[in-house]
Amino acid sequence: MQFQIKRDTLLKSLSIAHNIIERKNTIPILANVLLETKNNVLSIVATDMDLIYRDEISDIKIDQEGSTTTSATVLYDLLKKLTTNLDVSFNLQSENKLNIKAKNSKFNLLCLPKDDFPNFADNFERKPLELNGKEFLSLLNKTKISISNDETRHYLNGIFIHPTASNKSSYLTGVATDTHRLSSSSMPIKGEENFKSFILPKKTIFQLCNLLQENPENVFLHIGETKIQFKIGNSVLVSKVIDGKFPDYEKVVPKNNKKVLKVNVKNFINSVERVITVSIDRKEGVKVTLQKDNIQLFVTSSSSGEGNEILPANFNSENLTVSFNARYLLDIASEIEDENLIMNLDNETSPVLIQDMSDRQSYYVIMPMKI
């Protein structure tokens, strides 16, 4: 195997590949990335056995076809430290030695043969669902903030992707919850017949977001029995889905919260950030007192002091004091596209519905906390 490629072209693909690989695995070959040159294309494959990443690069000069595997992390770090847009030459000198040259630099990397690398056979019989890349990225970003880290409830460690309908229109909806907060976002779709709902794991979501940020093309979604495939341009991501039943989340979404707060979202974020600075670990809650034309934010820390700030706002009810996890509030407020954040409340202990008037297909629910 012998080929030449631009450093930036290969680095872009390896940035995804090296994130897929688990650092602490017991199978040496899984720390490697598969490189294969065939039919004027370089194929790159990385896997942790649950998630598979494939990319094809055609902007390459191949002198000799072949294949090998080498450490994804070492190759990525090496390329990252080379000068931008440099020509890099690869030459497989033996079964276990890959020679890499770039201007005045020369490296020999250890290899393992391709035959040791896992072989995957994809079987996706259903017709793919085509999704708008930018809209799907937005859906993932708005819902991933509420993914649970509680391993005992593994079915909450991802985003529940499922079809919904409203006003005779079809939508693809993503929902995530950690039981303290919930995020939901939807995007219009066509051709959702026989769509099988699934729970997408957290690691897959973050790698998918990285891919879509780099390449916001349309996404072709293939749904299998136990796996999901996303095709974006020349890249393919195949993932296992979480085996479990997602809870009936609609039961916790408030329907009759009549007390409405309207506040400028940028001012709100800045105020919360300022008052929470007195909390060293930022785990203390923020107490919010809602009044007719302002809100008062108050944070107190047993180890470092207290912070207090008044912010102009509109509230359509009698004075009410509610406490929240400050980080949860900031995560949600940061996803609001409108200039105002709309908070629908009932009392100091009931779930609170947060809406975005610039994105009516997304909403958030947050549970108050006791301070």
Short mmCIF file of C-alpha atoms in Angstrom, two decimals:
data_model
loop_
_atom_site.label_atom_id
_atom_site.label_comp_id
_atom_site.label_asym_id
_atom_site.label_seq_id
_atom_site.Cartn_x
_atom_site.Cartn_y
_atom_site.Cartn_z
CA MET A 1 0.00 0.00 0.00
CA GLN A 2 1.37 3.37 -1.06
CA PHE A 3 -0.41 6.72 -1.38
CA GLN A 4 -0.15 10.50 -0.97
CA ILE A 5 -2.79 12.71 0.65
CA LYS A 6 -3.18 16.23 2.01
CA ARG A 7 -2.71 16.39 5.77
CA ASP A 8 -5.93 18.41 6.32
CA THR A 9 -8.06 16.01 4.26
CA LEU A 10 -7.02 12.97 6.28
CA LEU A 11 -7.07 14.81 9.62
CA LYS A 12 -10.71 15.81 9.14
CA SER A 13 -11.73 12.16 8.83
CA LEU A 14 -9.45 10.94 11.61
CA SER A 15 -10.85 13.52 14.04
CA ILE A 16 -14.09 11.51 14.01
CA ALA A 17 -12.40 8.09 13.85
CA HIS A 18 -10.17 8.60 16.88
CA ASN A 19 -13.16 9.75 18.98
CA ILE A 20 -15.00 6.50 18.21
CA ILE A 21 -12.23 4.35 19.63
CA GLU A 22 -12.31 3.42 23.33
CA ARG A 23 -9.02 4.19 25.06
CA LYS A 24 -9.47 1.41 27.63
CA ASN A 25 -10.23 -1.67 25.56
CA THR A 26 -8.89 -5.16 26.04
CA ILE A 27 -8.67 -5.96 22.32
CA PRO A 28 -5.57 -4.28 20.76
CA ILE A 29 -7.00 -4.15 17.21
CA LEU A 30 -9.87 -1.92 18.40
CA ALA A 31 -7.37 0.84 19.18
CA ASN A 32 -6.47 0.90 15.49
CA VAL A 33 -8.01 2.52 12.45
CA LEU A 34 -8.32 0.54 9.23
CA LEU A 35 -6.77 2.17 6.15
CA GLU A 36 -7.55 0.60 2.77
CA THR A 37 -6.77 1.90 -0.73
CA LYS A 38 -8.86 0.48 -3.57
CA ASN A 39 -10.41 1.82 -6.80
CA ASN A 40 -8.81 5.28 -6.33
CA VAL A 41 -10.42 5.68 -2.90
CA LEU A 42 -8.99 5.60 0.63
CA SER A 43 -11.40 3.93 3.06
CA ILE A 44 -11.10 4.65 6.77
CA VAL A 45 -12.89 2.50 9.37
CA ALA A 46 -12.93 2.78 13.17
CA THR A 47 -15.08 0.91 15.70
CA ASP A 48 -15.66 0.19 19.39
CA MET A 49 -17.95 -2.73 18.37
CA ASP A 50 -21.08 -0.72 19.26
CA LEU A 51 -20.37 2.13 16.85
CA ILE A 52 -18.76 1.92 13.41
CA TYR A 53 -17.44 4.89 11.43
CA ARG A 54 -16.58 4.64 7.74
CA ASP A 55 -15.32 7.39 5.47
CA GLU A 56 -14.19 7.41 1.84
CA ILE A 57 -11.67 9.93 0.49
CA SER A 58 -11.20 10.28 -3.25
CA ASP A 59 -8.89 13.32 -3.15
CA ILE A 60 -5.82 11.09 -3.06
CA LYS A 61 -2.96 9.77 -5.24
CA ILE A 62 -2.62 5.99 -4.99
CA ASP A 63 0.57 4.31 -6.21
CA GLN A 64 -0.20 0.88 -4.82
CA GLU A 65 -3.41 -0.58 -3.41
CA GLY A 66 -3.43 -2.34 -0.07
CA SER A 67 -4.60 -2.20 3.52
CA THR A 68 -3.41 -2.10 7.11
CA THR A 69 -4.41 -0.95 10.58
CA THR A 70 -2.47 1.39 12.88
CA SER A 71 -3.08 3.31 16.09
CA ALA A 72 -5.82 5.88 15.50
CA THR A 73 -4.68 8.10 18.37
CA VAL A 74 -1.01 8.12 17.36
CA LEU A 75 -1.82 8.83 13.70
CA TYR A 76 -4.27 11.59 14.65
CA ASP A 77 -1.83 13.27 17.06
CA LEU A 78 0.97 13.00 14.50
CA LEU A 79 -1.07 14.64 11.72
CA LYS A 80 -2.36 17.33 14.08
CA LYS A 81 1.21 18.46 14.78
CA LEU A 82 2.22 18.64 11.12
CA THR A 83 2.02 21.89 9.15
CA THR A 84 -1.35 22.73 7.59
CA ASN A 85 -2.01 21.51 4.02
CA LEU A 86 1.20 19.49 3.86
CA ASP A 87 1.49 16.54 1.45
CA VAL A 88 1.84 13.31 3.42
CA SER A 89 3.11 10.03 1.93
CA PHE A 90 2.17 6.61 3.30
CA ASN A 91 4.13 3.45 2.45
CA LEU A 92 3.37 0.04 3.99
CA GLN A 93 6.86 -1.45 4.14
CA SER A 94 5.93 -4.71 5.84
CA GLU A 95 2.93 -6.31 7.51
CA ASN A 96 3.70 -4.51 10.77
CA LYS A 97 5.43 -1.27 9.69
CA LEU A 98 3.86 1.79 8.06
CA ASN A 99 6.26 4.51 6.87
CA ILE A 100 4.94 8.09 6.85
CA LYS A 101 6.80 11.03 5.30
CA ALA A 102 5.89 14.72 5.32
CA LYS A 103 8.46 17.30 4.18
CA ASN A 104 11.30 16.96 6.75
CA SER A 105 9.45 14.52 9.00
CA LYS A 106 9.61 10.75 8.88
CA PHE A 107 7.78 8.22 11.06
CA ASN A 108 7.42 4.46 11.27
CA LEU A 109 4.19 3.28 12.91
CA LEU A 110 3.51 -0.24 14.12
CA CYS A 111 0.65 -2.04 12.37
CA LEU A 112 -1.64 -5.01 12.75
CA PRO A 113 -2.96 -6.83 9.65
CA LYS A 114 -6.41 -6.06 8.25
CA ASP A 115 -7.50 -9.68 8.82
CA ASP A 116 -7.51 -9.07 12.58
CA PHE A 117 -9.93 -6.15 12.22
CA PRO A 118 -13.65 -6.87 12.84
CA ASN A 119 -15.68 -7.52 9.70
CA PHE A 120 -19.15 -5.99 9.58
CA ALA A 121 -22.02 -6.96 7.32
CA ASP A 122 -24.73 -4.32 7.13
CA ASN A 123 -28.25 -5.42 6.36
CA PHE A 124 -30.65 -2.50 6.08
CA GLU A 125 -33.57 -3.60 3.94
CA ARG A 126 -35.94 -0.70 4.54
CA LYS A 127 -35.92 2.37 2.33
CA PRO A 128 -33.87 5.17 3.95
CA LEU A 129 -35.51 8.26 5.39
CA GLU A 130 -33.94 11.47 4.07
CA LEU A 131 -33.49 14.20 6.68
CA ASN A 132 -32.40 17.83 6.39
CA GLY A 133 -28.92 17.87 7.95
CA LYS A 134 -29.17 21.29 9.61
CA GLU A 135 -32.61 20.58 11.07
CA PHE A 136 -31.52 17.17 12.37
CA LEU A 137 -28.40 18.70 13.96
CA SER A 138 -30.60 21.30 15.67
CA LEU A 139 -32.92 18.54 16.96
CA LEU A 140 -29.96 16.63 18.43
CA ASN A 141 -28.39 19.73 20.02
CA LYS A 142 -31.65 20.80 21.66
CA THR A 143 -32.43 17.39 23.12
CA LYS A 144 -29.01 16.04 24.11
CA ILE A 145 -28.74 18.52 27.02
CA SER A 146 -31.22 16.40 29.02
CA ILE A 147 -29.66 12.96 28.48
CA SER A 148 -29.27 11.03 31.74
CA ASN A 149 -25.91 9.75 33.02
CA ASP A 150 -27.58 7.25 35.35
CA GLU A 151 -26.39 3.84 34.16
CA THR A 152 -29.03 2.04 36.23
CA ARG A 153 -31.70 3.43 33.88
CA HIS A 154 -29.88 2.75 30.63
CA TYR A 155 -32.96 3.55 28.54
CA LEU A 156 -32.53 7.23 29.53
CA ASN A 157 -28.89 7.34 28.32
CA GLY A 158 -29.84 8.58 24.87
CA ILE A 159 -32.44 10.35 22.72
CA PHE A 160 -35.77 8.70 21.94
CA ILE A 161 -36.30 9.22 18.18
CA HIS A 162 -39.88 8.58 17.05
CA PRO A 163 -42.52 9.81 14.57
CA THR A 164 -45.26 12.21 15.68
CA ALA A 165 -48.14 13.96 13.93
CA SER A 166 -49.67 17.42 14.36
CA ASN A 167 -52.18 19.31 12.18
CA LYS A 168 -52.02 16.57 9.52
CA SER A 169 -48.23 17.01 9.26
CA SER A 170 -45.62 14.35 10.08
CA TYR A 171 -42.63 15.02 12.29
CA LEU A 172 -39.53 13.28 13.55
CA THR A 173 -39.31 13.98 17.28
CA GLY A 174 -36.40 13.60 19.66
CA VAL A 175 -36.89 13.49 23.43
CA ALA A 176 -34.40 13.12 26.28
CA THR A 177 -34.85 13.25 30.05
CA ASP A 178 -32.85 12.65 33.21
CA THR A 179 -36.07 12.88 35.31
CA HIS A 180 -35.07 16.38 36.52
CA ARG A 181 -35.50 17.99 33.11
CA LEU A 182 -36.84 17.05 29.70
CA SER A 183 -36.10 18.33 26.19
CA SER A 184 -38.19 17.75 23.08
CA SER A 185 -37.58 18.93 19.53
CA SER A 186 -39.27 18.00 16.23
CA MET A 187 -38.59 18.45 12.53
CA PRO A 188 -40.95 17.91 9.56
CA ILE A 189 -40.43 14.73 7.53
CA LYS A 190 -41.95 12.88 4.59
CA GLY A 191 -42.16 9.15 3.98
CA GLU A 192 -42.17 8.01 7.59
CA GLU A 193 -44.32 4.95 6.84
CA ASN A 194 -43.32 1.92 8.92
CA PHE A 195 -40.85 4.05 10.89
CA LYS A 196 -39.50 2.09 13.84
CA SER A 197 -38.83 4.22 16.94
CA PHE A 198 -35.44 3.81 18.63
CA ILE A 199 -33.25 5.17 21.45
CA LEU A 200 -29.97 6.55 20.11
CA PRO A 201 -26.99 6.20 22.51
CA LYS A 202 -25.18 9.26 23.83
CA LYS A 203 -21.81 8.48 22.21
CA THR A 204 -23.43 8.09 18.80
CA ILE A 205 -25.26 11.40 19.24
CA PHE A 206 -22.10 13.36 19.96
CA GLN A 207 -20.21 11.83 17.03
CA LEU A 208 -23.19 12.47 14.77
CA CYS A 209 -23.21 16.12 15.86
CA ASN A 210 -19.49 16.38 15.06
CA LEU A 211 -20.09 14.92 11.59
CA LEU A 212 -23.04 17.22 10.85
CA GLN A 213 -21.17 20.31 11.99
CA GLU A 214 -18.38 19.48 9.54
CA ASN A 215 -20.69 18.34 6.76
CA PRO A 216 -24.27 19.71 6.99
CA GLU A 217 -25.55 17.67 4.02
CA ASN A 218 -28.79 15.71 4.04
CA VAL A 219 -28.78 12.60 6.21
CA PHE A 220 -29.97 9.22 4.94
CA LEU A 221 -31.29 7.22 7.89
CA HIS A 222 -31.47 3.42 7.55
CA ILE A 223 -33.27 1.55 10.33
CA GLY A 224 -32.47 -2.10 11.03
CA GLU A 225 -33.59 -4.48 13.75
CA THR A 226 -30.86 -3.66 16.24
CA LYS A 227 -28.77 -1.08 14.39
CA ILE A 228 -29.17 2.35 12.80
CA GLN A 229 -27.15 3.70 9.87
CA PHE A 230 -26.58 7.37 9.10
CA LYS A 231 -25.09 8.26 5.71
CA ILE A 232 -23.79 11.81 5.35
CA GLY A 233 -21.91 12.52 2.13
CA ASN A 234 -19.08 9.97 1.92
CA SER A 235 -19.28 9.17 5.64
CA VAL A 236 -21.28 6.40 7.29
CA LEU A 237 -22.02 5.92 10.98
CA VAL A 238 -23.55 2.61 12.09
CA SER A 239 -24.73 2.33 15.68
CA LYS A 240 -26.40 -0.14 17.98
CA VAL A 241 -29.57 1.20 19.58
CA ILE A 242 -30.40 1.12 23.29
CA ASP A 243 -32.52 -1.90 24.16
CA GLY A 244 -35.28 -0.65 26.44
CA LYS A 245 -38.63 1.13 26.62
CA PHE A 246 -38.59 4.90 26.87
CA PRO A 247 -41.12 6.21 29.43
CA ASP A 248 -44.38 7.93 28.46
CA TYR A 249 -42.86 11.40 28.63
CA GLU A 250 -46.04 13.27 27.66
CA LYS A 251 -47.45 12.56 31.13
CA VAL A 252 -44.95 14.96 32.73
CA VAL A 253 -45.43 17.83 30.26
CA PRO A 254 -47.57 20.51 32.00
CA LYS A 255 -50.73 21.35 30.06
CA ASN A 256 -52.39 23.97 32.29
CA ASN A 257 -49.65 26.16 33.73
CA LYS A 258 -51.32 29.58 33.63
CA LYS A 259 -48.60 31.71 35.29
CA VAL A 260 -46.36 33.05 32.53
CA LEU A 261 -42.94 34.69 32.83
CA LYS A 262 -41.37 36.52 29.89
CA VAL A 263 -37.73 37.57 30.17
CA ASN A 264 -34.94 38.51 27.75
CA VAL A 265 -32.96 35.31 27.29
CA LYS A 266 -29.48 36.92 26.95
CA ASN A 267 -29.99 39.06 30.04
CA PHE A 268 -31.30 36.02 31.90
CA ILE A 269 -28.27 33.88 30.99
CA ASN A 270 -25.85 36.65 31.97
CA SER A 271 -27.60 37.24 35.30
CA VAL A 272 -27.64 33.55 36.24
CA GLU A 273 -23.95 33.27 35.27
CA ARG A 274 -23.09 36.24 37.50
CA VAL A 275 -24.98 35.16 40.63
CA ILE A 276 -23.81 31.54 40.37
CA THR A 277 -20.14 32.60 40.51
CA VAL A 278 -20.39 32.63 44.33
CA SER A 279 -20.94 28.87 44.17
CA ILE A 280 -17.51 27.30 43.72
CA ASP A 281 -18.78 23.96 42.41
CA ARG A 282 -21.88 25.56 40.82
CA LYS A 283 -24.07 22.87 42.39
CA GLU A 284 -26.06 25.27 44.55
CA GLY A 285 -29.49 26.10 43.24
CA VAL A 286 -30.67 29.54 42.15
CA LYS A 287 -33.75 30.93 43.88
CA VAL A 288 -35.96 32.92 41.50
CA THR A 289 -38.57 35.32 42.89
CA LEU A 290 -41.05 36.33 40.17
CA GLN A 291 -42.82 39.68 40.45
CA LYS A 292 -45.01 41.68 38.09
CA ASP A 293 -42.21 43.59 36.31
CA ASN A 294 -38.98 41.88 37.43
CA ILE A 295 -37.39 38.72 38.73
CA GLN A 296 -34.87 38.44 41.53
CA LEU A 297 -32.12 35.83 41.33
CA PHE A 298 -30.50 34.70 44.57
CA VAL A 299 -27.71 32.19 45.17
CA THR A 300 -26.23 31.38 48.56
CA SER A 301 -23.24 29.14 49.22
CA SER A 302 -22.28 27.86 52.67
CA SER A 303 -18.61 28.01 51.73
CA SER A 304 -18.25 31.22 49.71
CA GLY A 305 -21.10 33.71 50.16
CA GLU A 306 -24.15 34.86 48.25
CA GLY A 307 -25.17 36.60 45.01
CA ASN A 308 -28.29 38.61 44.28
CA GLU A 309 -29.50 40.33 41.10
CA ILE A 310 -32.73 41.92 39.88
CA LEU A 311 -33.69 41.59 36.22
CA PRO A 312 -36.54 43.29 34.28
CA ALA A 313 -39.26 40.82 33.26
CA ASN A 314 -43.02 40.39 32.82
CA PHE A 315 -45.02 38.06 35.06
CA ASN A 316 -48.80 37.76 34.84
CA SER A 317 -49.52 36.50 38.37
CA GLU A 318 -48.97 37.09 42.07
CA ASN A 319 -45.43 36.90 43.45
CA LEU A 320 -43.94 33.41 43.30
CA THR A 321 -40.59 32.01 44.43
CA VAL A 322 -39.18 28.91 42.70
CA SER A 323 -35.72 27.32 42.93
CA PHE A 324 -33.86 25.58 40.11
CA ASN A 325 -30.62 23.82 39.36
CA ALA A 326 -28.67 26.72 37.80
CA ARG A 327 -26.84 24.54 35.26
CA TYR A 328 -30.09 23.05 34.01
CA LEU A 329 -31.53 26.54 33.53
CA LEU A 330 -28.44 27.70 31.63
CA ASP A 331 -28.41 24.59 29.38
CA ILE A 332 -32.02 25.20 28.38
CA ALA A 333 -31.76 28.98 28.03
CA SER A 334 -28.72 28.56 25.74
CA GLU A 335 -30.85 26.61 23.25
CA ILE A 336 -33.60 29.27 23.00
CA GLU A 337 -33.55 30.96 19.57
CA ASP A 338 -36.04 33.73 20.39
CA GLU A 339 -34.94 36.91 22.16
CA ASN A 340 -37.28 36.03 25.04
CA LEU A 341 -37.58 32.99 27.25
CA ILE A 342 -41.18 32.00 28.12
CA MET A 343 -41.66 30.10 31.37
CA ASN A 344 -45.07 28.59 32.22
CA LEU A 345 -45.52 27.84 35.93
CA ASP A 346 -48.16 26.62 38.37
CA ASN A 347 -46.58 26.61 41.85
CA GLU A 348 -43.18 26.30 43.52
CA THR A 349 -43.05 22.47 43.27
CA SER A 350 -44.78 21.67 39.95
CA PRO A 351 -42.99 21.01 36.63
CA VAL A 352 -42.25 24.17 34.63
CA LEU A 353 -42.71 24.36 30.85
CA ILE A 354 -40.20 26.50 28.93
CA GLN A 355 -41.03 27.55 25.37
CA ASP A 356 -39.20 29.11 22.44
CA MET A 357 -41.46 31.36 20.35
CA SER A 358 -39.00 31.14 17.44
CA ASP A 359 -39.14 27.35 17.43
CA ARG A 360 -42.65 26.13 18.23
CA GLN A 361 -41.55 22.52 17.59
CA SER A 362 -39.25 22.51 20.65
CA TYR A 363 -40.00 22.75 24.36
CA TYR A 364 -38.35 22.01 27.70
CA VAL A 365 -39.61 20.87 31.10
CA ILE A 366 -37.67 21.48 34.31
CA MET A 367 -38.47 20.36 37.84
CA PRO A 368 -38.01 22.91 40.65
CA MET A 369 -35.62 21.94 43.45
CA LYS A 370 -35.86 22.39 47.19
CA ILE A 371 -33.38 24.80 48.79
#
